[in-house]
Short mmCIF file of C-alpha atoms in Angstrom, two decimals:
data_model
loop_
_atom_site.label_atom_id
_atom_site.label_comp_id
_atom_site.label_asym_id
_atom_site.label_seq_id
_atom_site.Cartn_x
_atom_site.Cartn_y
_atom_site.Cartn_z
CA MET A 1 45.16 -62.85 82.82
CA THR A 2 45.12 -64.79 86.02
CA SER A 3 42.15 -64.77 88.31
CA VAL A 4 42.45 -64.62 92.04
CA SER A 5 39.93 -66.33 94.24
CA VAL A 6 39.15 -64.45 97.43
CA ASP A 7 37.13 -66.09 100.14
CA ALA A 8 34.22 -63.81 101.05
CA PRO A 9 34.13 -62.90 104.73
CA GLN A 10 31.40 -64.47 106.75
CA SER A 11 28.37 -62.19 106.83
CA ALA A 12 27.38 -60.62 110.11
CA ALA A 13 23.92 -61.30 111.44
CA ALA A 14 21.31 -59.07 109.83
CA PRO A 15 20.43 -56.08 112.00
CA ALA A 16 16.92 -55.41 113.19
CA VAL A 17 15.05 -53.03 110.88
CA VAL A 18 13.21 -50.00 112.29
CA LEU A 19 11.18 -47.21 110.72
CA THR A 20 10.67 -43.64 111.86
CA ILE A 21 7.70 -41.73 110.47
CA ALA A 22 8.65 -38.17 111.30
CA GLY A 23 9.54 -34.71 110.11
CA SER A 24 12.86 -33.45 108.78
CA GLU A 25 14.46 -30.80 111.02
CA ALA A 26 16.88 -28.63 109.09
CA THR A 27 19.53 -28.08 111.79
CA GLY A 28 19.94 -31.84 112.24
CA GLY A 29 19.31 -31.80 115.97
CA ALA A 30 15.85 -33.31 116.06
CA GLY A 31 13.30 -35.16 113.94
CA ALA A 32 14.16 -37.89 111.49
CA GLN A 33 17.83 -36.85 111.48
CA ALA A 34 18.11 -37.48 115.22
CA ASP A 35 16.21 -40.74 114.87
CA LEU A 36 18.49 -42.13 112.17
CA LYS A 37 21.64 -41.21 114.10
CA THR A 38 20.22 -42.89 117.20
CA PHE A 39 19.34 -46.03 115.26
CA GLN A 40 22.85 -46.24 113.83
CA GLU A 41 24.50 -45.78 117.23
CA LEU A 42 22.37 -48.56 118.72
CA GLY A 43 23.02 -51.04 115.94
CA VAL A 44 19.76 -51.21 114.01
CA PHE A 45 19.00 -50.51 110.35
CA GLY A 46 17.04 -47.26 110.27
CA ILE A 47 14.55 -46.08 107.66
CA ALA A 48 12.89 -42.64 107.60
CA ASN A 49 9.58 -41.78 105.94
CA LEU A 50 9.14 -38.00 106.04
CA THR A 51 5.89 -36.27 106.97
CA CYS A 52 6.95 -32.63 106.91
CA ILE A 53 9.91 -30.27 106.56
CA VAL A 54 10.66 -28.04 109.54
CA SER A 55 13.20 -25.22 109.48
CA PHE A 56 13.54 -22.78 112.34
CA ASP A 57 13.28 -19.11 111.39
CA PRO A 58 16.18 -17.14 112.89
CA ASN A 59 14.41 -13.91 111.94
CA ASP A 60 11.25 -14.76 113.90
CA ASN A 61 12.35 -15.88 117.35
CA TRP A 62 13.37 -19.25 115.93
CA ASN A 63 9.76 -20.30 115.38
CA HIS A 64 9.08 -23.30 113.17
CA ARG A 65 8.58 -22.91 109.44
CA PHE A 66 6.43 -25.95 108.77
CA VAL A 67 5.84 -27.44 105.31
CA PRO A 68 3.78 -30.66 105.11
CA VAL A 69 4.73 -33.41 102.71
CA ASP A 70 2.00 -34.24 100.19
CA GLN A 71 -0.26 -37.05 101.38
CA GLN A 72 0.34 -39.19 98.31
CA VAL A 73 4.10 -38.86 98.83
CA ILE A 74 3.72 -40.00 102.45
CA ALA A 75 1.58 -42.95 101.33
CA ASP A 76 4.12 -43.82 98.62
CA GLN A 77 6.97 -43.85 101.15
CA LEU A 78 5.04 -46.13 103.49
CA GLU A 79 4.07 -48.43 100.61
CA ALA A 80 7.68 -48.81 99.43
CA THR A 81 9.05 -49.37 102.92
CA THR A 82 6.51 -51.98 103.96
CA ALA A 83 6.80 -53.79 100.62
CA ALA A 84 10.58 -53.99 100.98
CA TYR A 85 10.75 -54.95 104.64
CA GLY A 86 7.33 -56.27 105.57
CA PRO A 87 6.50 -59.97 105.87
CA ALA A 88 6.89 -62.07 102.74
CA LEU A 89 3.73 -62.07 100.65
CA ASP A 90 3.35 -65.83 101.08
CA GLY A 91 3.68 -65.47 104.84
CA LYS A 92 6.89 -67.51 104.95
CA SER A 93 10.03 -66.21 106.60
CA VAL A 94 13.13 -65.85 104.43
CA PRO A 95 16.43 -66.89 106.08
CA GLY A 96 18.66 -63.87 106.68
CA ARG A 97 15.95 -61.36 105.83
CA PRO A 98 14.89 -59.13 108.72
CA VAL A 99 11.25 -58.12 108.96
CA LEU A 100 10.17 -54.61 109.91
CA ASP A 101 8.07 -54.95 113.05
CA THR A 102 9.00 -51.82 115.00
CA VAL A 103 8.09 -48.26 114.10
CA LYS A 104 8.52 -44.88 115.76
CA ILE A 105 6.03 -42.06 115.21
CA GLY A 106 7.35 -38.52 115.51
CA MET A 107 5.95 -35.23 114.21
CA LEU A 108 2.95 -35.75 111.94
CA GLY A 109 1.75 -32.17 111.86
CA SER A 110 -1.75 -32.32 110.37
CA PRO A 111 -5.00 -34.31 110.67
CA ALA A 112 -4.58 -35.46 107.06
CA THR A 113 -1.14 -36.92 107.75
CA ILE A 114 -2.40 -38.53 110.93
CA ALA A 115 -5.16 -40.28 108.98
CA THR A 116 -2.66 -41.50 106.36
CA VAL A 117 -0.26 -42.85 108.97
CA ALA A 118 -3.02 -44.41 111.07
CA GLY A 119 -4.19 -46.33 108.01
CA ALA A 120 -0.69 -47.67 107.41
CA LEU A 121 -0.31 -48.72 111.05
CA GLU A 122 -3.62 -50.57 110.99
CA ALA A 123 -2.81 -52.29 107.70
CA ASN A 124 0.59 -53.57 108.79
CA SER A 125 0.00 -54.61 112.42
CA PHE A 126 3.47 -53.70 113.69
CA GLY A 127 4.46 -55.43 116.91
CA ASN A 128 5.99 -52.28 118.43
CA VAL A 129 4.63 -48.79 117.78
CA VAL A 130 6.54 -46.14 119.74
CA LEU A 131 4.75 -42.80 119.83
CA ASP A 132 6.58 -39.58 120.60
CA PRO A 133 3.37 -37.52 120.87
CA VAL A 134 4.44 -34.21 119.34
CA LEU A 135 1.36 -32.14 120.14
CA ILE A 136 2.23 -28.50 119.49
CA CYS A 137 4.39 -27.24 116.66
CA LYS A 138 5.72 -23.85 117.77
CA GLY A 139 4.63 -21.28 115.21
CA GLN A 140 1.62 -23.22 113.90
CA GLU A 141 -1.76 -21.53 113.70
CA PRO A 142 -3.47 -22.37 117.04
CA GLY A 143 -6.69 -23.81 115.63
CA HIS A 144 -4.81 -26.11 113.25
CA ALA A 145 -2.54 -27.23 116.08
CA LEU A 146 -5.56 -28.08 118.24
CA ASP A 147 -7.17 -30.11 115.44
CA THR A 148 -3.90 -31.99 115.01
CA ASP A 149 -3.62 -32.71 118.73
CA GLN A 150 -7.16 -34.09 118.88
CA ALA A 151 -6.62 -36.27 115.81
CA LEU A 152 -3.39 -37.66 117.26
CA LYS A 153 -5.12 -38.60 120.51
CA ALA A 154 -8.07 -40.19 118.70
CA GLN A 155 -6.30 -42.05 115.88
CA ILE A 156 -2.64 -42.71 116.76
CA LEU A 157 -2.56 -43.01 120.56
CA PRO A 158 -4.84 -46.12 120.58
CA LEU A 159 -2.44 -47.86 118.17
CA ALA A 160 0.69 -47.18 120.23
CA THR A 161 2.40 -49.85 122.32
CA PHE A 162 4.85 -47.41 123.96
CA VAL A 163 4.39 -43.65 124.52
CA THR A 164 7.09 -41.11 125.48
CA PRO A 165 5.38 -37.80 126.39
CA ASN A 166 7.35 -34.84 127.68
CA HIS A 167 6.08 -32.71 130.58
CA PHE A 168 3.64 -30.67 128.49
CA GLU A 169 2.44 -33.67 126.49
CA ALA A 170 1.96 -35.76 129.64
CA GLU A 171 -0.23 -33.00 131.12
CA SER A 172 -2.23 -32.79 127.89
CA LEU A 173 -2.72 -36.55 127.50
CA SER A 174 -3.50 -37.21 131.17
CA GLY A 175 -5.47 -34.07 131.99
CA LEU A 176 -3.38 -33.71 135.16
CA GLU A 177 -1.14 -30.90 136.34
CA ILE A 178 2.41 -32.16 136.83
CA THR A 179 4.43 -30.34 139.47
CA ASP A 180 6.53 -33.07 141.07
CA VAL A 181 7.49 -36.73 140.81
CA GLU A 182 4.28 -37.96 142.43
CA SER A 183 2.08 -36.13 139.92
CA LEU A 184 4.33 -37.39 137.11
CA LYS A 185 3.68 -40.92 138.34
CA ALA A 186 -0.05 -40.25 138.36
CA ALA A 187 0.10 -38.92 134.81
CA ALA A 188 2.01 -41.98 133.57
CA ILE A 189 -0.60 -44.26 135.13
CA ARG A 190 -3.45 -42.25 133.62
CA ILE A 191 -1.92 -42.30 130.13
CA HIS A 192 -1.47 -46.07 130.36
CA GLU A 193 -5.11 -46.43 131.39
CA ILE A 194 -6.19 -44.35 128.40
CA SER A 195 -3.95 -45.99 125.80
CA GLY A 196 -3.01 -49.43 127.10
CA ALA A 197 0.58 -48.63 126.12
CA ALA A 198 3.74 -48.69 128.19
CA VAL A 199 4.55 -45.10 129.17
CA LEU A 200 7.80 -43.24 129.78
CA ALA A 201 6.65 -39.84 131.04
CA LYS A 202 9.48 -37.32 131.00
CA GLY A 203 9.94 -34.74 133.74
CA GLY A 204 13.38 -33.78 132.48
CA VAL A 205 14.50 -30.30 133.51
CA ARG A 206 10.89 -29.16 134.01
CA LEU A 207 10.67 -30.47 137.56
CA GLU A 208 12.57 -28.84 140.38
CA GLY A 209 15.49 -30.65 141.95
CA PRO A 210 18.99 -31.77 141.00
CA ASP A 211 17.87 -34.77 138.93
CA ALA A 212 16.17 -35.21 135.57
CA VAL A 213 13.38 -37.61 136.45
CA ASP A 214 11.26 -39.77 134.13
CA VAL A 215 8.60 -42.31 135.11
CA PHE A 216 8.00 -45.69 133.47
CA TYR A 217 4.70 -47.52 133.84
CA ASP A 218 3.32 -50.48 131.90
CA GLY A 219 0.34 -51.53 134.00
CA GLU A 220 2.46 -53.63 136.36
CA THR A 221 5.80 -51.96 136.95
CA LEU A 222 6.15 -48.36 138.11
CA GLU A 223 9.77 -47.20 138.11
CA VAL A 224 11.39 -43.80 138.48
CA LEU A 225 14.40 -43.29 136.21
CA SER A 226 16.68 -40.57 137.46
CA ALA A 227 19.99 -38.98 136.43
CA PRO A 228 21.69 -35.76 137.52
CA LYS A 229 20.61 -32.79 135.42
CA VAL A 230 23.12 -31.52 132.88
CA GLY A 231 22.24 -27.83 132.99
CA GLU A 232 18.76 -26.40 133.37
CA ALA A 233 17.88 -25.84 129.70
CA ALA A 234 16.19 -28.30 127.38
CA VAL A 235 18.36 -29.68 124.57
CA SER A 236 17.14 -30.10 121.00
CA GLY A 237 16.63 -33.71 119.99
CA ALA A 238 16.44 -35.19 123.48
CA GLY A 239 12.84 -36.31 123.14
CA CYS A 240 13.28 -37.61 119.60
CA SER A 241 16.42 -39.51 120.55
CA LEU A 242 14.84 -41.00 123.68
CA ALA A 243 11.91 -42.41 121.71
CA ALA A 244 14.24 -43.58 118.93
CA ALA A 245 16.46 -45.34 121.47
CA VAL A 246 13.43 -47.10 122.95
CA THR A 247 12.46 -48.11 119.40
CA ALA A 248 15.89 -49.53 118.65
CA GLU A 249 16.05 -51.51 121.87
CA LEU A 250 12.56 -52.96 121.44
CA ALA A 251 13.48 -54.04 117.90
CA LYS A 252 16.49 -55.89 119.32
CA GLY A 253 14.24 -57.77 121.74
CA ALA A 254 14.57 -55.76 124.96
CA SER A 255 11.69 -55.55 127.39
CA PRO A 256 9.91 -52.17 127.56
CA LEU A 257 11.49 -51.41 130.95
CA ASP A 258 15.00 -52.33 129.81
CA ALA A 259 14.47 -50.28 126.64
CA ALA A 260 13.48 -47.29 128.78
CA ARG A 261 16.54 -47.67 131.01
CA THR A 262 18.92 -47.89 128.04
CA ALA A 263 17.26 -44.92 126.36
CA LYS A 264 17.57 -42.82 129.50
CA ASP A 265 21.32 -43.56 129.74
CA PHE A 266 21.79 -42.92 126.02
CA VAL A 267 20.11 -39.51 126.13
CA THR A 268 21.88 -38.47 129.33
CA ALA A 269 25.25 -39.14 127.68
CA GLY A 270 24.14 -37.26 124.56
CA ILE A 271 23.07 -34.23 126.58
CA ARG A 272 26.33 -34.27 128.51
CA ASN A 273 28.21 -34.13 125.20
CA ARG A 274 25.86 -31.69 123.49
CA VAL A 275 26.64 -29.73 120.31
CA ALA A 276 26.52 -25.93 120.45
CA SER A 277 25.45 -23.73 117.52
CA GLY A 278 24.35 -20.22 116.68
CA ALA A 279 20.77 -21.15 117.54
CA PRO A 280 19.46 -20.36 121.04
CA PHE A 281 19.57 -24.05 121.94
CA ASP A 282 22.12 -26.84 121.96
CA ALA A 283 21.62 -30.20 120.26
CA LEU A 284 22.04 -33.64 121.74
CA TRP A 285 24.89 -35.65 120.22
CA GLN A 286 23.90 -39.24 119.62
CA GLY A 287 27.56 -40.27 119.76
CA GLY A 288 27.93 -38.93 123.28
CA ALA A 289 28.11 -42.36 124.87
CA ARG A 290 31.23 -43.38 122.90
#
């Protein structure tokens, strides 16, 4: 038998590693599924640690059916991920080995999960913590939802370095009514003052006018990001994908403002090339920019 020597191709540079801590959404349009597709499209290595399982109920006005993941299972996922991709135990960098320094927080769903995740964030001191502040889970019992909202504001928001609230979430976090671009600016400034994080407050289709308008503010720069609306209805996965795109860009070294600009363009293309289904909403396609 003769052996054949084949020169191995030169390895590509290791991609940045990013983690999403979020729920699974059964139709694939939002949640961890949307995050992972966004990460792949933007050239980073994505990891998902699941906090809950959400499946819309077509027999109940498409409300959420929400099942939390056991707290020990969440803790186990976080332990495995940070052990595999966290800094070397001796503190020394390993050539060719990327280090997980950027994490996105999506739906947590309960005060218990929030406490578990907050502990992991504090223990690992990630450089970038992007919070998509999912405050209300449609179909949840109101009192439980309120407890979850308050826990998120108290325990996760102070740890965030970048926050991406939608119209409702921006009103809730800022305490301001948002009716136009000027009040959206005021809300972004207020949320930054409360959290210290860079803020991308999303007006989207909620504000009147021909454009979908978001506002970026980081304590120094206030910028309005605008693109023509693609229809007047919200699209599933737009918020998740926007925050995930910000996460990917930050992991690659972009500034917060540049990450926001890229994310806005990415989501606009995904909405323009949306995916229809039998549900009463369309889903953003993360490959829409191709």
